[in-house]
Amino acid sequence: MIIDVHTHINNYHEDRVVSLEDCLNNLTDTMLANNVDYSLVLSSYKVNEHRPSTRQVVEAIKGRKNLGVVSGISYLHYDHRDVREISEYLENGFIKGLKFYPGYEPFYPNDIRFKLMYEMAVEYDVPVMFHSGDTYAPNGKVKYSHPLHIDDLAVDYPDLKIVICHVGNPWIKDCMEVVYKNKNVYADISGLVLGNFSDKFERYMKNEIEEMITYAGDPNYLLYGTDWPISNMGSYLKFMNQLELAEEKKELILWKNAAKLFKIDVENL
Ligand SMILES: [Zn+2]
């Protein structure tokens, strides 16, 4: 069983418009080719012809049992309609989590402006995911996406389940401390490369992830994710296989932790 907790159906080649249906088919074909059983699709903080809204993604994946949605939320632009929609979708189980994009937008995770969102996440018991570490775009501001800021939020909201995306790369040591210290903090390993791992970078990251597990203990906080289509699924699975870990610990990362955290009905996949 494999669950990818971090994929997008944004079109990152903005020279042409690709339909939402084509993006979804591309995702499920790639999953099939790599034996991935279930993926979470994260919507963006931006909505335009290349980035579908949460509503569009929720509508588009209806009937596809192997996909779930995590709703991207904009710090700068959300309004009362978004709050109502998110609340409805949480109530109906149409979204499995919320995603925030510090770094891409200028705010720290414990910003008071998102208090209501965090309270909704606690009430409906869904995780909140945070972009963390490097920004894909040079106009991002990385002081906001440093994983250390997650600690404030984790302490202030002990019942909130938080995912640090990309293990805070390159601040993986800071991420491992925040994860180790706070029982309510998880991390996904997505987005560590654009495309495929080179041999050299794979060795480097293997070491970093193994070090994290050595420090923070059994990986019941670590989640498998790719950031597809930014990172390649096949290359990511090869990376996972190279980790020097007992099989049952790999299973925790590959699907068991995610199934529990996001309440994914793996029996019916
Ligand atoms: Zn991503």
CSV table of N, CA, C and O in Angstrom, one decimal, residues 193-255:
chain,number,residue,atom,x,y,z
A,193,VAL,N,13.1,17.4,-4.6
A,193,VAL,CA,13.8,17.6,-5.9
A,193,VAL,C,12.9,18.1,-6.9
A,193,VAL,O,11.7,17.8,-6.8
A,194,LEU,N,13.4,18.7,-7.9
A,194,LEU,CA,12.6,19.0,-9.1
A,194,LEU,C,12.9,17.8,-10.1
A,194,LEU,O,14.1,17.6,-10.4
A,195,GLY,N,11.9,17.1,-10.5
A,195,GLY,CA,12.1,16.0,-11.4
A,195,GLY,C,12.7,14.8,-10.6
A,195,GLY,O,12.1,14.3,-9.6
A,196,ASN,N,13.8,14.3,-11.1
A,196,ASN,CA,14.4,13.1,-10.5
A,196,ASN,C,15.6,13.4,-9.5
A,196,ASN,O,16.2,14.4,-9.7
A,197,PHE,N,15.8,12.5,-8.5
A,197,PHE,CA,16.9,12.6,-7.7
A,197,PHE,C,18.2,12.3,-8.5
A,197,PHE,O,18.2,11.3,-9.2
A,198,SER,N,19.2,13.1,-8.4
A,198,SER,CA,20.5,12.7,-8.9
A,198,SER,C,21.1,11.7,-7.9
A,198,SER,O,20.7,11.7,-6.7
A,199,ASP,N,22.1,10.9,-8.2
A,199,ASP,CA,22.7,9.9,-7.3
A,199,ASP,C,23.2,10.7,-6.1
A,199,ASP,O,23.1,10.2,-4.9
A,200,LYS,N,23.9,11.8,-6.4
A,200,LYS,CA,24.6,12.5,-5.3
A,200,LYS,C,23.6,13.1,-4.3
A,200,LYS,O,23.7,13.0,-3.1
A,201,PHE,N,22.5,13.7,-4.8
A,201,PHE,CA,21.5,14.3,-4.0
A,201,PHE,C,20.7,13.3,-3.2
A,201,PHE,O,20.3,13.5,-2.1
A,202,GLU,N,20.5,12.1,-3.9
A,202,GLU,CA,19.8,11.0,-3.2
A,202,GLU,C,20.6,10.5,-2.0
A,202,GLU,O,20.0,10.3,-0.9
A,203,ARG,N,21.9,10.4,-2.1
A,203,ARG,CA,22.7,10.0,-1.0
A,203,ARG,C,22.7,11.0,0.1
A,203,ARG,O,22.6,10.7,1.3
A,204,TYR,N,22.7,12.3,-0.3
A,204,TYR,CA,22.7,13.4,0.7
A,204,TYR,C,21.4,13.3,1.5
A,204,TYR,O,21.3,13.4,2.7
A,205,MET,N,20.2,13.2,0.8
A,205,MET,CA,18.9,13.2,1.4
A,205,MET,C,18.7,11.9,2.2
A,205,MET,O,18.0,12.0,3.3
A,206,LYS,N,19.2,10.8,1.7
A,206,LYS,CA,19.0,9.6,2.5
A,206,LYS,C,19.6,9.7,3.9
A,206,LYS,O,19.1,9.4,4.9
A,207,ASN,N,20.8,10.3,3.9
A,207,ASN,CA,21.5,10.6,5.1
A,207,ASN,C,20.7,11.5,6.0
A,207,ASN,O,20.6,11.3,7.3
A,208,GLU,N,20.1,12.6,5.5
A,208,GLU,CA,19.4,13.6,6.2
A,208,GLU,C,18.1,12.9,6.9
A,208,GLU,O,17.8,13.2,8.0
A,209,ILE,N,17.4,12.1,6.1
A,209,ILE,CA,16.2,11.5,6.6
A,209,ILE,C,16.5,10.5,7.6
A,209,ILE,O,15.8,10.4,8.7
A,210,GLU,N,17.6,9.7,7.4
A,210,GLU,CA,18.0,8.7,8.4
A,210,GLU,C,18.4,9.3,9.7
A,210,GLU,O,18.1,8.9,10.8
A,211,GLU,N,19.1,10.5,9.6
A,211,GLU,CA,19.5,11.2,10.7
A,211,GLU,C,18.3,11.7,11.5
A,211,GLU,O,18.3,11.7,12.8
A,212,MET,N,17.3,12.2,10.8
A,212,MET,CA,16.0,12.7,11.4
A,212,MET,C,15.4,11.5,12.3
A,212,MET,O,15.0,11.7,13.4
A,213,ILE,N,15.4,10.3,11.7
A,213,ILE,CA,14.8,9.2,12.4
A,213,ILE,C,15.6,8.8,13.6
A,213,ILE,O,15.1,8.4,14.7
A,214,THR,N,16.9,8.9,13.4
A,214,THR,CA,17.8,8.6,14.6
A,214,THR,C,17.6,9.5,15.7
A,214,THR,O,17.5,9.1,16.9
A,215,TYR,N,17.4,10.8,15.4
A,215,TYR,CA,17.2,11.8,16.4
A,215,TYR,C,15.7,11.7,17.0
A,215,TYR,O,15.6,11.7,18.2
A,216,ALA,N,14.8,11.7,16.1
A,216,ALA,CA,13.4,11.9,16.6
A,216,ALA,C,12.7,10.6,16.9
A,216,ALA,O,11.5,10.6,17.4
A,217,GLY,N,13.3,9.5,16.6
A,217,GLY,CA,12.7,8.2,17.0
A,217,GLY,C,11.9,7.6,15.9
A,217,GLY,O,11.7,8.1,14.8
A,218,ASP,N,11.2,6.4,16.3
A,218,ASP,CA,10.4,5.7,15.3
A,218,ASP,C,9.6,6.6,14.5
A,218,ASP,O,8.9,7.5,15.0
A,219,PRO,N,9.6,6.4,13.1
A,219,PRO,CA,8.9,7.4,12.3
A,219,PRO,C,7.4,7.4,12.2
A,219,PRO,O,6.8,7.3,11.2
A,220,ASN,N,6.8,7.5,13.4
A,220,ASN,CA,5.3,7.5,13.3
A,220,ASN,C,4.8,9.0,13.1
A,220,ASN,O,3.6,9.3,13.2
A,221,TYR,N,5.7,9.9,12.7
A,221,TYR,CA,5.4,11.3,12.4
A,221,TYR,C,5.8,11.6,11.0
A,221,TYR,O,5.6,12.7,10.5
A,222,LEU,N,6.3,10.6,10.2
A,222,LEU,CA,6.8,10.9,8.9
A,222,LEU,C,5.9,10.4,7.8
A,222,LEU,O,5.3,9.3,8.0
A,223,LEU,N,5.6,11.2,6.8
A,223,LEU,CA,4.6,10.9,5.8
A,223,LEU,C,5.3,10.9,4.4
A,223,LEU,O,6.1,11.8,4.1
A,224,TYR,N,4.9,9.9,3.6
A,224,TYR,CA,5.3,9.9,2.2
A,224,TYR,C,4.5,10.8,1.4
A,224,TYR,O,3.3,10.8,1.4
A,225,GLY,N,5.2,11.6,0.6
A,225,GLY,CA,4.6,12.6,-0.3
A,225,GLY,C,5.6,12.9,-1.4
A,225,GLY,O,6.8,12.8,-1.1
A,226,THR,N,5.2,13.3,-2.5
A,226,THR,CA,6.1,13.6,-3.6
A,226,THR,C,6.2,15.1,-4.1
A,226,THR,O,7.2,15.5,-4.5
A,227,ASP,N,5.0,15.7,-4.0
A,227,ASP,CA,4.9,17.1,-4.6
A,227,ASP,C,4.7,16.9,-6.2
A,227,ASP,O,4.9,17.9,-6.9
A,228,TRP,N,4.4,15.7,-6.6
A,228,TRP,CA,4.1,15.5,-8.0
A,228,TRP,C,3.1,16.6,-8.5
A,228,TRP,O,2.2,16.9,-7.8
A,229,PRO,N,3.3,17.2,-9.7
A,229,PRO,CA,4.2,16.8,-10.8
A,229,PRO,C,5.6,17.5,-10.7
A,229,PRO,O,6.3,17.4,-11.6
A,230,ILE,N,5.8,18.2,-9.6
A,230,ILE,CA,7.1,18.9,-9.5
A,230,ILE,C,8.2,17.8,-9.3
A,230,ILE,O,9.3,17.9,-9.9
A,231,SER,N,8.0,16.8,-8.5
A,231,SER,CA,8.9,15.7,-8.3
A,231,SER,C,8.4,14.5,-9.0
A,231,SER,O,7.1,14.3,-9.1
A,232,ASN,N,9.3,13.6,-9.4
A,232,ASN,CA,8.9,12.4,-10.1
A,232,ASN,C,8.5,11.3,-9.2
A,232,ASN,O,9.3,11.0,-8.2
A,233,MET,N,7.4,10.6,-9.4
A,233,MET,CA,6.9,9.6,-8.5
A,233,MET,C,7.9,8.3,-8.5
A,233,MET,O,8.1,7.8,-7.4
A,234,GLY,N,8.3,7.9,-9.6
A,234,GLY,CA,9.2,6.7,-9.7
A,234,GLY,C,10.5,7.0,-9.0
A,234,GLY,O,11.0,6.1,-8.2
A,235,SER,N,11.1,8.2,-9.2
A,235,SER,CA,12.3,8.5,-8.5
A,235,SER,C,12.1,8.6,-7.0
A,235,SER,O,13.0,8.2,-6.2
A,236,TYR,N,11.0,9.0,-6.6
A,236,TYR,CA,10.7,9.1,-5.1
A,236,TYR,C,10.6,7.8,-4.5
A,236,TYR,O,11.1,7.5,-3.4
A,237,LEU,N,9.9,6.8,-5.2
A,237,LEU,CA,9.8,5.5,-4.6
A,237,LEU,C,11.2,4.8,-4.5
A,237,LEU,O,11.5,4.1,-3.6
A,238,LYS,N,12.0,5.0,-5.5
A,238,LYS,CA,13.4,4.5,-5.5
A,238,LYS,C,14.1,5.1,-4.3
A,238,LYS,O,14.8,4.3,-3.6
A,239,PHE,N,13.9,6.3,-4.0
A,239,PHE,CA,14.5,7.0,-2.9
A,239,PHE,C,14.1,6.3,-1.6
A,239,PHE,O,14.9,6.0,-0.7
A,240,MET,N,12.8,6.1,-1.5
A,240,MET,CA,12.2,5.5,-0.3
A,240,MET,C,12.8,4.1,0.0
A,240,MET,O,13.1,3.7,1.1
A,241,ASN,N,13.0,3.3,-1.1
A,241,ASN,CA,13.5,2.0,-1.0
A,241,ASN,C,14.9,1.9,-0.5
A,241,ASN,O,15.4,0.9,0.0
A,242,GLN,N,15.7,3.0,-0.8
A,242,GLN,CA,17.1,3.0,-0.4
A,242,GLN,C,17.3,3.4,1.1
A,242,GLN,O,18.4,3.2,1.6
A,243,LEU,N,16.2,3.9,1.8
A,243,LEU,CA,16.4,4.2,3.2
A,243,LEU,C,16.7,2.9,4.0
A,243,LEU,O,16.1,1.9,3.8
A,244,GLU,N,17.7,3.0,4.9
A,244,GLU,CA,18.0,1.8,5.7
A,244,GLU,C,17.1,1.8,6.9
A,244,GLU,O,17.4,2.3,7.9
A,245,LEU,N,16.0,1.1,6.7
A,245,LEU,CA,14.9,1.1,7.7
A,245,LEU,C,14.3,-0.3,7.7
A,245,LEU,O,14.1,-0.9,6.6
A,246,ALA,N,13.8,-0.7,8.8
A,246,ALA,CA,13.1,-2.0,8.8
A,246,ALA,C,11.8,-1.8,8.0
A,246,ALA,O,11.2,-0.7,8.0
A,247,GLU,N,11.3,-2.9,7.4
A,247,GLU,CA,10.2,-2.9,6.6
A,247,GLU,C,8.9,-2.3,7.2
A,247,GLU,O,8.2,-1.5,6.6
A,248,GLU,N,8.7,-2.6,8.5
A,248,GLU,CA,7.5,-2.1,9.2
A,248,GLU,C,7.6,-0.6,9.4
A,248,GLU,O,6.6,0.1,9.5
A,249,LYS,N,8.8,-0.1,9.5
A,249,LYS,CA,9.0,1.4,9.7
A,249,LYS,C,8.7,2.1,8.3
A,249,LYS,O,8.2,3.2,8.3
A,250,LYS,N,9.2,1.5,7.2
A,250,LYS,CA,8.9,2.0,5.9
A,250,LYS,C,7.4,2.0,5.7
A,250,LYS,O,6.8,3.0,5.1
A,251,GLU,N,6.7,1.0,6.1
A,251,GLU,CA,5.2,1.0,6.0
A,251,GLU,C,4.5,2.1,6.7
A,251,GLU,O,3.5,2.7,6.2
A,252,LEU,N,5.1,2.5,7.9
A,252,LEU,CA,4.5,3.6,8.6
A,252,LEU,C,4.6,4.9,7.7
A,252,LEU,O,3.6,5.6,7.6
A,253,ILE,N,5.7,5.1,7.1
A,253,ILE,CA,5.9,6.3,6.3
A,253,ILE,C,5.1,6.2,5.0
A,253,ILE,O,4.5,7.2,4.6
A,254,LEU,N,5.1,5.0,4.4
A,254,LEU,CA,4.5,4.9,3.1
A,254,LEU,C,3.0,5.0,3.1
A,254,LEU,O,2.4,5.4,2.1
A,255,TRP,N,2.3,4.5,4.2
A,255,TRP,CA,0.9,4.7,4.2
A,255,TRP,C,0.2,4.7,5.6
A,255,TRP,O,-0.8,5.3,5.8
